[in-house]
Amino acid sequence: MQTELLREDQSRSPKERLRPERSRTDCPILLSPRLVMRAPHEDDIDALAHLANNANIANMVARMPHPYTVADAADFVRRTRAGTIGKCVYAITKADNGAFLGCCGIEPHEDGRTVELGYWLGEPYWNEGYATEAAHALIDMVFRTRDVEQIDARCRVMNIPSRRVIQKCGFQFQATGMVQSLAVGGMVPVEWYRLDRKTWVSLKSWGGMR
């Protein structure tokens, strides 16, 4: 599968390889002080597989298998390009050298008024503020460009760092619940948080939220 992806990619010019897919025209490249967030592409596959093949990450997110192989990474890139995963999925990269750090994205709810925020970072990049910075950029994009009233986020009850990111972004606790975890192979307890548009407007100067 990876060979097929690379063969297709090699038929495009270097500029085209970095250009967002047509299906992502409403998912613009996002810039923050230290990050560039853009569509995942084939050059990310090796780094994606390396960072995602980590039980400490897979056990904290719902849909990541473990072990995580190069074939899994290639399939992930293919599905993001086809638009079959969420609505906007971003590769989180460093602005200074392009290093791949992880992924984030949004997925719409059936009510048409809510999207759900998801994210993960490779373990070498934890505790550097990158997840909060990426979440801020994505949240701002959603509320500025989409007709939604609220963003939801969930984290495992035991995932203190993720809870801290969610709270730094202004989300308010709603309830606890259970979700299916692919890596764990069963249901796990999670906390559900929500950020509404009115709260975002009052907090959109993120400087005081870091």
C-alpha positions as protocol buffer text, in pm:
chain_id: "A"
residue {
  index: 1
  type: MET
  ca { x: 0 y: 0 z: 0 }
}
residue {
  index: 2
  type: GLN
  ca { x: 282 y: 239 z: 84 }
}
residue {
  index: 3
  type: THR
  ca { x: 438 y: 168 z: -258 }
}
residue {
  index: 4
  type: GLU
  ca { x: 110 y: 258 z: -428 }
}
residue {
  index: 5
  type: LEU
  ca { x: 89 y: 583 z: -232 }
}
residue {
  index: 6
  type: LEU
  ca { x: 446 y: 676 z: -318 }
}
residue {
  index: 7
  type: ARG
  ca { x: 399 y: 594 z: -685 }
}
residue {
  index: 8
  type: GLU
  ca { x: 95 y: 821 z: -700 }
}
residue {
  index: 9
  type: ASP
  ca { x: 278 y: 1095 z: -511 }
}
residue {
  index: 10
  type: GLN
  ca { x: 584 y: 1081 z: -741 }
}
residue {
  index: 11
  type: SER
  ca { x: 363 y: 1172 z: -1038 }
}
residue {
  index: 12
  type: ARG
  ca { x: 301 y: 1511 z: -876 }
}
residue {
  index: 13
  type: SER
  ca { x: 541 y: 1804 z: -860 }
}
residue {
  index: 14
  type: PRO
  ca { x: 709 y: 1888 z: -526 }
}
residue {
  index: 15
  type: LYS
  ca { x: 481 y: 2191 z: -483 }
}
residue {
  index: 16
  type: GLU
  ca { x: 173 y: 1977 z: -548 }
}
residue {
  index: 17
  type: ARG
  ca { x: 286 y: 1723 z: -289 }
}
residue {
  index: 18
  type: LEU
  ca { x: 279 y: 1993 z: -21 }
}
residue {
  index: 19
  type: ARG
  ca { x: -47 y: 2146 z: -138 }
}
residue {
  index: 20
  type: PRO
  ca { x: -366 y: 2059 z: 59 }
}
residue {
  index: 21
  type: GLU
  ca { x: -600 y: 1818 z: -122 }
}
residue {
  index: 22
  type: ARG
  ca { x: -900 y: 1967 z: -299 }
}
residue {
  index: 23
  type: SER
  ca { x: -1131 y: 1796 z: -51 }
}
residue {
  index: 24
  type: ARG
  ca { x: -959 y: 1995 z: 224 }
}
residue {
  index: 25
  type: THR
  ca { x: -1024 y: 2341 z: 83 }
}
residue {
  index: 26
  type: ASP
  ca { x: -1207 y: 2431 z: 403 }
}
residue {
  index: 27
  type: CYS
  ca { x: -917 y: 2301 z: 615 }
}
residue {
  index: 28
  type: PRO
  ca { x: -650 y: 2567 z: 565 }
}
residue {
  index: 29
  type: ILE
  ca { x: -290 y: 2532 z: 673 }
}
residue {
  index: 30
  type: LEU
  ca { x: -265 y: 2664 z: 1029 }
}
residue {
  index: 31
  type: LEU
  ca { x: 33 y: 2856 z: 1165 }
}
residue {
  index: 32
  type: SER
  ca { x: 126 y: 2925 z: 1526 }
}
residue {
  index: 33
  type: PRO
  ca { x: 447 y: 3059 z: 1682 }
}
residue {
  index: 34
  type: ARG
  ca { x: 621 y: 2720 z: 1678 }
}
residue {
  index: 35
  type: LEU
  ca { x: 403 y: 2500 z: 1459 }
}
residue {
  index: 36
  type: VAL
  ca { x: 276 y: 2443 z: 1107 }
}
residue {
  index: 37
  type: MET
  ca { x: -36 y: 2228 z: 1084 }
}
residue {
  index: 38
  type: ARG
  ca { x: -113 y: 2087 z: 741 }
}
residue {
  index: 39
  type: ALA
  ca { x: -253 y: 1778 z: 570 }
}
residue {
  index: 40
  type: PRO
  ca { x: -67 y: 1453 z: 643 }
}
residue {
  index: 41
  type: HIS
  ca { x: 123 y: 1326 z: 339 }
}
residue {
  index: 42
  type: GLU
  ca { x: 346 y: 1039 z: 234 }
}
residue {
  index: 43
  type: ASP
  ca { x: 665 y: 1195 z: 371 }
}
residue {
  index: 44
  type: ASP
  ca { x: 511 y: 1161 z: 719 }
}
residue {
  index: 45
  type: ILE
  ca { x: 459 y: 785 z: 704 }
}
residue {
  index: 46
  type: ASP
  ca { x: 787 y: 671 z: 861 }
}
residue {
  index: 47
  type: ALA
  ca { x: 778 y: 931 z: 1141 }
}
residue {
  index: 48
  type: LEU
  ca { x: 410 y: 863 z: 1200 }
}
residue {
  index: 49
  type: ALA
  ca { x: 467 y: 490 z: 1233 }
}
residue {
  index: 50
  type: HIS
  ca { x: 766 y: 543 z: 1462 }
}
residue {
  index: 51
  type: LEU
  ca { x: 591 y: 782 z: 1702 }
}
residue {
  index: 52
  type: ALA
  ca { x: 249 y: 612 z: 1701 }
}
residue {
  index: 53
  type: ASN
  ca { x: 390 y: 267 z: 1777 }
}
residue {
  index: 54
  type: ASN
  ca { x: 382 y: 345 z: 2147 }
}
residue {
  index: 55
  type: ALA
  ca { x: 145 y: 187 z: 2397 }
}
residue {
  index: 56
  type: ASN
  ca { x: 162 y: 500 z: 2614 }
}
residue {
  index: 57
  type: ILE
  ca { x: -13 y: 686 z: 2330 }
}
residue {
  index: 58
  type: ALA
  ca { x: -240 y: 413 z: 2193 }
}
residue {
  index: 59
  type: ASN
  ca { x: -386 y: 336 z: 2534 }
}
residue {
  index: 60
  type: MET
  ca { x: -492 y: 699 z: 2575 }
}
residue {
  index: 61
  type: VAL
  ca { x: -674 y: 747 z: 2243 }
}
residue {
  index: 62
  type: ALA
  ca { x: -976 y: 563 z: 2110 }
}
residue {
  index: 63
  type: ARG
  ca { x: -888 y: 459 z: 1756 }
}
residue {
  index: 64
  type: MET
  ca { x: -515 y: 387 z: 1743 }
}
residue {
  index: 65
  type: PRO
  ca { x: -414 y: 21 z: 1718 }
}
residue {
  index: 66
  type: HIS
  ca { x: -112 y: -121 z: 1894 }
}
residue {
  index: 67
  type: PRO
  ca { x: 132 y: -227 z: 1759 }
}
residue {
  index: 68
  type: TYR
  ca { x: 119 y: 48 z: 1495 }
}
residue {
  index: 69
  type: THR
  ca { x: 294 y: -42 z: 1169 }
}
residue {
  index: 70
  type: VAL
  ca { x: 413 y: 140 z: 858 }
}
residue {
  index: 71
  type: ALA
  ca { x: 112 y: -13 z: 679 }
}
residue {
  index: 72
  type: ASP
  ca { x: -116 y: 143 z: 941 }
}
residue {
  index: 73
  type: ALA
  ca { x: 50 y: 481 z: 887 }
}
residue {
  index: 74
  type: ALA
  ca { x: 17 y: 455 z: 509 }
}
residue {
  index: 75
  type: ASP
  ca { x: -350 y: 361 z: 542 }
}
residue {
  index: 76
  type: PHE
  ca { x: -406 y: 657 z: 776 }
}
residue {
  index: 77
  type: VAL
  ca { x: -255 y: 898 z: 522 }
}
residue {
  index: 78
  type: ARG
  ca { x: -463 y: 745 z: 242 }
}
residue {
  index: 79
  type: ARG
  ca { x: -787 y: 777 z: 442 }
}
residue {
  index: 80
  type: THR
  ca { x: -718 y: 1136 z: 546 }
}
residue {
  index: 81
  type: ARG
  ca { x: -663 y: 1226 z: 181 }
}
residue {
  index: 82
  type: ALA
  ca { x: -989 y: 1052 z: 87 }
}
residue {
  index: 83
  type: GLY
  ca { x: -1175 y: 1240 z: 361 }
}
residue {
  index: 84
  type: THR
  ca { x: -1294 y: 922 z: 535 }
}
residue {
  index: 85
  type: ILE
  ca { x: -1145 y: 1019 z: 874 }
}
residue {
  index: 86
  type: GLY
  ca { x: -1311 y: 1304 z: 1060 }
}
residue {
  index: 87
  type: LYS
  ca { x: -1353 y: 1636 z: 883 }
}
residue {
  index: 88
  type: CYS
  ca { x: -1011 y: 1798 z: 910 }
}
residue {
  index: 89
  type: VAL
  ca { x: -708 y: 1595 z: 1012 }
}
residue {
  index: 90
  type: TYR
  ca { x: -380 y: 1779 z: 1053 }
}
residue {
  index: 91
  type: ALA
  ca { x: -18 y: 1675 z: 1084 }
}
residue {
  index: 92
  type: ILE
  ca { x: 142 y: 1881 z: 1360 }
}
residue {
  index: 93
  type: THR
  ca { x: 492 y: 1985 z: 1251 }
}
residue {
  index: 94
  type: LYS
  ca { x: 763 y: 2214 z: 1384 }
}
residue {
  index: 95
  type: ALA
  ca { x: 784 y: 2546 z: 1204 }
}
residue {
  index: 96
  type: ASP
  ca { x: 1163 y: 2565 z: 1217 }
}
residue {
  index: 97
  type: ASN
  ca { x: 1254 y: 2225 z: 1070 }
}
residue {
  index: 98
  type: GLY
  ca { x: 933 y: 2052 z: 958 }
}
residue {
  index: 99
  type: ALA
  ca { x: 966 y: 1766 z: 1206 }
}
residue {
  index: 100
  type: PHE
  ca { x: 648 y: 1560 z: 1240 }
}
residue {
  index: 101
  type: LEU
  ca { x: 521 y: 1573 z: 1601 }
}
residue {
  index: 102
  type: GLY
  ca { x: 177 y: 1412 z: 1591 }
}
residue {
  index: 103
  type: CYS
  ca { x: -177 y: 1474 z: 1469 }
}
residue {
  index: 104
  type: CYS
  ca { x: -491 y: 1662 z: 1559 }
}
residue {
  index: 105
  type: GLY
  ca { x: -829 y: 1705 z: 1399 }
}
residue {
  index: 106
  type: ILE
  ca { x: -1201 y: 1763 z: 1432 }
}
residue {
  index: 107
  type: GLU
  ca { x: -1499 y: 1537 z: 1367 }
}
residue {
  index: 108
  type: PRO
  ca { x: -1855 y: 1668 z: 1327 }
}
residue {
  index: 109
  type: HIS
  ca { x: -2143 y: 1539 z: 1537 }
}
residue {
  index: 110
  type: GLU
  ca { x: -2475 y: 1448 z: 1380 }
}
residue {
  index: 111
  type: ASP
  ca { x: -2646 y: 1748 z: 1538 }
}
residue {
  index: 112
  type: GLY
  ca { x: -2461 y: 1982 z: 1299 }
}
residue {
  index: 113
  type: ARG
  ca { x: -2382 y: 2222 z: 1584 }
}
residue {
  index: 114
  type: THR
  ca { x: -2095 y: 2036 z: 1750 }
}
residue {
  index: 115
  type: VAL
  ca { x: -1752 y: 1909 z: 1648 }
}
residue {
  index: 116
  type: GLU
  ca { x: -1517 y: 1694 z: 1852 }
}
residue {
  index: 117
  type: LEU
  ca { x: -1150 y: 1777 z: 1899 }
}
residue {
  index: 118
  type: GLY
  ca { x: -886 y: 1505 z: 1904 }
}
residue {
  index: 119
  type: TYR
  ca { x: -506 y: 1512 z: 1921 }
}
residue {
  index: 120
  type: TRP
  ca { x: -195 y: 1314 z: 2005 }
}
residue {
  index: 121
  type: LEU
  ca { x: 177 y: 1389 z: 2018 }
}
residue {
  index: 122
  type: GLY
  ca { x: 480 y: 1162 z: 1999 }
}
residue {
  index: 123
  type: GLU
  ca { x: 623 y: 1099 z: 2345 }
}
residue {
  index: 124
  type: PRO
  ca { x: 953 y: 1284 z: 2277 }
}
residue {
  index: 125
  type: TYR
  ca { x: 747 y: 1603 z: 2237 }
}
residue {
  index: 126
  type: TRP
  ca { x: 541 y: 1584 z: 2556 }
}
residue {
  index: 127
  type: ASN
  ca { x: 549 y: 1857 z: 2819 }
}
residue {
  index: 128
  type: GLU
  ca { x: 664 y: 2125 z: 2574 }
}
residue {
  index: 129
  type: GLY
  ca { x: 328 y: 2300 z: 2526 }
}
residue {
  index: 130
  type: TYR
  ca { x: 289 y: 2179 z: 2167 }
}
residue {
  index: 131
  type: ALA
  ca { x: -50 y: 2011 z: 2224 }
}
residue {
  index: 132
  type: THR
  ca { x: -199 y: 2324 z: 2377 }
}
residue {
  index: 133
  type: GLU
  ca { x: -56 y: 2541 z: 2097 }
}
residue {
  index: 134
  type: ALA
  ca { x: -197 y: 2311 z: 1830 }
}
residue {
  index: 135
  type: ALA
  ca { x: -537 y: 2293 z: 2002 }
}
residue {
  index: 136
  type: HIS
  ca { x: -557 y: 2672 z: 2025 }
}
residue {
  index: 137
  type: ALA
  ca { x: -491 y: 2709 z: 1652 }
}
residue {
  index: 138
  type: LEU
  ca { x: -747 y: 2444 z: 1559 }
}
residue {
  index: 139
  type: ILE
  ca { x: -1014 y: 2580 z: 1796 }
}
residue {
  index: 140
  type: ASP
  ca { x: -969 y: 2932 z: 1659 }
}
residue {
  index: 141
  type: MET
  ca { x: -1004 y: 2804 z: 1302 }
}
residue {
  index: 142
  type: VAL
  ca { x: -1323 y: 2613 z: 1386 }
}
residue {
  index: 143
  type: PHE
  ca { x: -1503 y: 2902 z: 1552 }
}
residue {
  index: 144
  type: ARG
  ca { x: -1388 y: 3156 z: 1291 }
}
residue {
  index: 145
  type: THR
  ca { x: -1476 y: 2953 z: 982 }
}
residue {
  index: 146
  type: ARG
  ca { x: -1757 y: 2717 z: 1079 }
}
residue {
  index: 147
  type: ASP
  ca { x: -2115 y: 2759 z: 1186 }
}
residue {
  index: 148
  type: VAL
  ca { x: -2084 y: 2550 z: 1501 }
}
residue {
  index: 149
  type: GLU
  ca { x: -2184 y: 2638 z: 1854 }
}
residue {
  index: 150
  type: GLN
  ca { x: -1957 y: 2413 z: 2057 }
}
residue {
  index: 151
  type: ILE
  ca { x: -1653 y: 2188 z: 2054 }
}
residue {
  index: 152
  type: ASP
  ca { x: -1632 y: 1870 z: 2260 }
}
residue {
  index: 153
  type: ALA
  ca { x: -1318 y: 1697 z: 2385 }
}
residue {
  index: 154
  type: ARG
  ca { x: -1267 y: 1376 z: 2579 }
}
residue {
  index: 155
  type: CYS
  ca { x: -976 y: 1223 z: 2763 }
}
residue {
  index: 156
  type: ARG
  ca { x: -922 y: 910 z: 2965 }
}
residue {
  index: 157
  type: VAL
  ca { x: -980 y: 968 z: 3335 }
}
residue {
  index: 158
  type: MET
  ca { x: -618 y: 873 z: 3405 }
}
residue {
  index: 159
  type: ASN
  ca { x: -474 y: 1103 z: 3136 }
}
residue {
  index: 160
  type: ILE
  ca { x: -376 y: 1404 z: 3347 }
}
residue {
  index: 161
  type: PRO
  ca { x: -163 y: 1580 z: 3078 }
}
residue {
  index: 162
  type: SER
  ca { x: -448 y: 1567 z: 2825 }
}
residue {
  index: 163
  type: ARG
  ca { x: -693 y: 1696 z: 3084 }
}
residue {
  index: 164
  type: ARG
  ca { x: -455 y: 1987 z: 3146 }
}
residue {
  index: 165
  type: VAL
  ca { x: -447 y: 2072 z: 2774 }
}
residue {
  index: 166
  type: ILE
  ca { x: -827 y: 2065 z: 2756 }
}
residue {
  index: 167
  type: GLN
  ca { x: -863 y: 2289 z: 3059 }
}
residue {
  index: 168
  type: LYS
  ca { x: -602 y: 2534 z: 2930 }
}
residue {
  index: 169
  type: CYS
  ca { x: -816 y: 2574 z: 2620 }
}
residue {
  index: 170
  type: GLY
  ca { x: -1116 y: 2681 z: 2826 }
}
residue {
  index: 171
  type: PHE
  ca { x: -1323 y: 2361 z: 2808 }
}
residue {
  index: 172
  type: GLN
  ca { x: -1566 y: 2297 z: 3091 }
}
residue {
  index: 173
  type: PHE
  ca { x: -1629 y: 1956 z: 3245 }
}
residue {
  index: 174
  type: GLN
  ca { x: -1962 y: 1797 z: 3148 }
}
residue {
  index: 175
  type: ALA
  ca { x: -1972 y: 1433 z: 3257 }
}
residue {
  index: 176
  type: THR
  ca { x: -1793 y: 1101 z: 3269 }
}
residue {
  index: 177
  type: GLY
  ca { x: -1865 y: 809 z: 3039 }
}
residue {
  index: 178
  type: MET
  ca { x: -1725 y: 505 z: 2862 }
}
residue {
  index: 179
  type: VAL
  ca { x: -1581 y: 476 z: 2510 }
}
residue {
  index: 180
  type: GLN
  ca { x: -1438 y: 190 z: 2309 }
}
residue {
  index: 181
  type: SER
  ca { x: -1056 y: 175 z: 2291 }
}
residue {
  index: 182
  type: LEU
  ca { x: -906 y: -9 z: 1996 }
}
residue {
  index: 183
  type: ALA
  ca { x: -568 y: -61 z: 2165 }
}
residue {
  index: 184
  type: VAL
  ca { x: -712 y: -172 z: 2498 }
}
residue {
  index: 185
  type: GLY
  ca { x: -971 y: -391 z: 2329 }
}
residue {
  index: 186
  type: GLY
  ca { x: -1261 y: -279 z: 2543 }
}
residue {
  index: 187
  type: MET
  ca { x: -1440 y: 9 z: 2708 }
}
residue {
  index: 188
  type: VAL
  ca { x: -1246 y: 268 z: 2909 }
}
residue {
  index: 189
  type: PRO
  ca { x: -1367 y: 553 z: 3134 }
}
residue {
  index: 190
  type: VAL
  ca { x: -1336 y: 906 z: 2995 }
}
residue {
  index: 191
  type: GLU
  ca { x: -1415 y: 1262 z: 3095 }
}
residue {
  index: 192
  type: TRP
  ca { x: -1622 y: 1477 z: 2859 }
}
residue {
  index: 193
  type: TYR
  ca { x: -1554 y: 1851 z: 2826 }
}
residue {
  index: 194
  type: ARG
  ca { x: -1717 y: 2124 z: 2615 }
}
residue {
  index: 195
  type: LEU
  ca { x: -1617 y: 2472 z: 2490 }
}
residue {
  index: 196
  type: ASP
  ca { x: -1900 y: 2686 z: 2354 }
}
residue {
  index: 197
  type: ARG
  ca { x: -1868 y: 2979 z: 2120 }
}
residue {
  index: 198
  type: LYS
  ca { x: -1960 y: 3237 z: 2384 }
}
residue {
  index: 199
  type: THR
  ca { x: -1685 y: 3115 z: 2616 }
}
residue {
  index: 200
  type: TRP
  ca { x: -1434 y: 3108 z: 2330 }
}
residue {
  index: 201
  type: VAL
  ca { x: -1513 y: 3470 z: 2243 }
}
residue {
  index: 202
  type: SER
  ca { x: -1431 y: 3570 z: 2599 }
}
residue {
  index: 203
  type: LEU
  ca { x: -1107 y: 3368 z: 2599 }
}
residue {
  index: 204
  type: LYS
  ca { x: -983 y: 3403 z: 2240 }
}
residue {
  index: 205
  type: SER
  ca { x: -681 y: 3602 z: 2352 }
}
residue {
  index: 206
  type: TRP
  ca { x: -497 y: 3283 z: 2438 }
}
residue {
  index: 207
  type: GLY
  ca { x: -206 y: 3460 z: 2605 }
}
residue {
  index: 208
  type: GLY
  ca { x: -358 y: 3425 z: 2949 }
}
residue {
  index: 209
  type: MET
  ca { x: -451 y: 3061 z: 2897 }
}
residue {
  index: 210
  type: ARG
  ca { x: -104 y: 2908 z: 2855 }
}
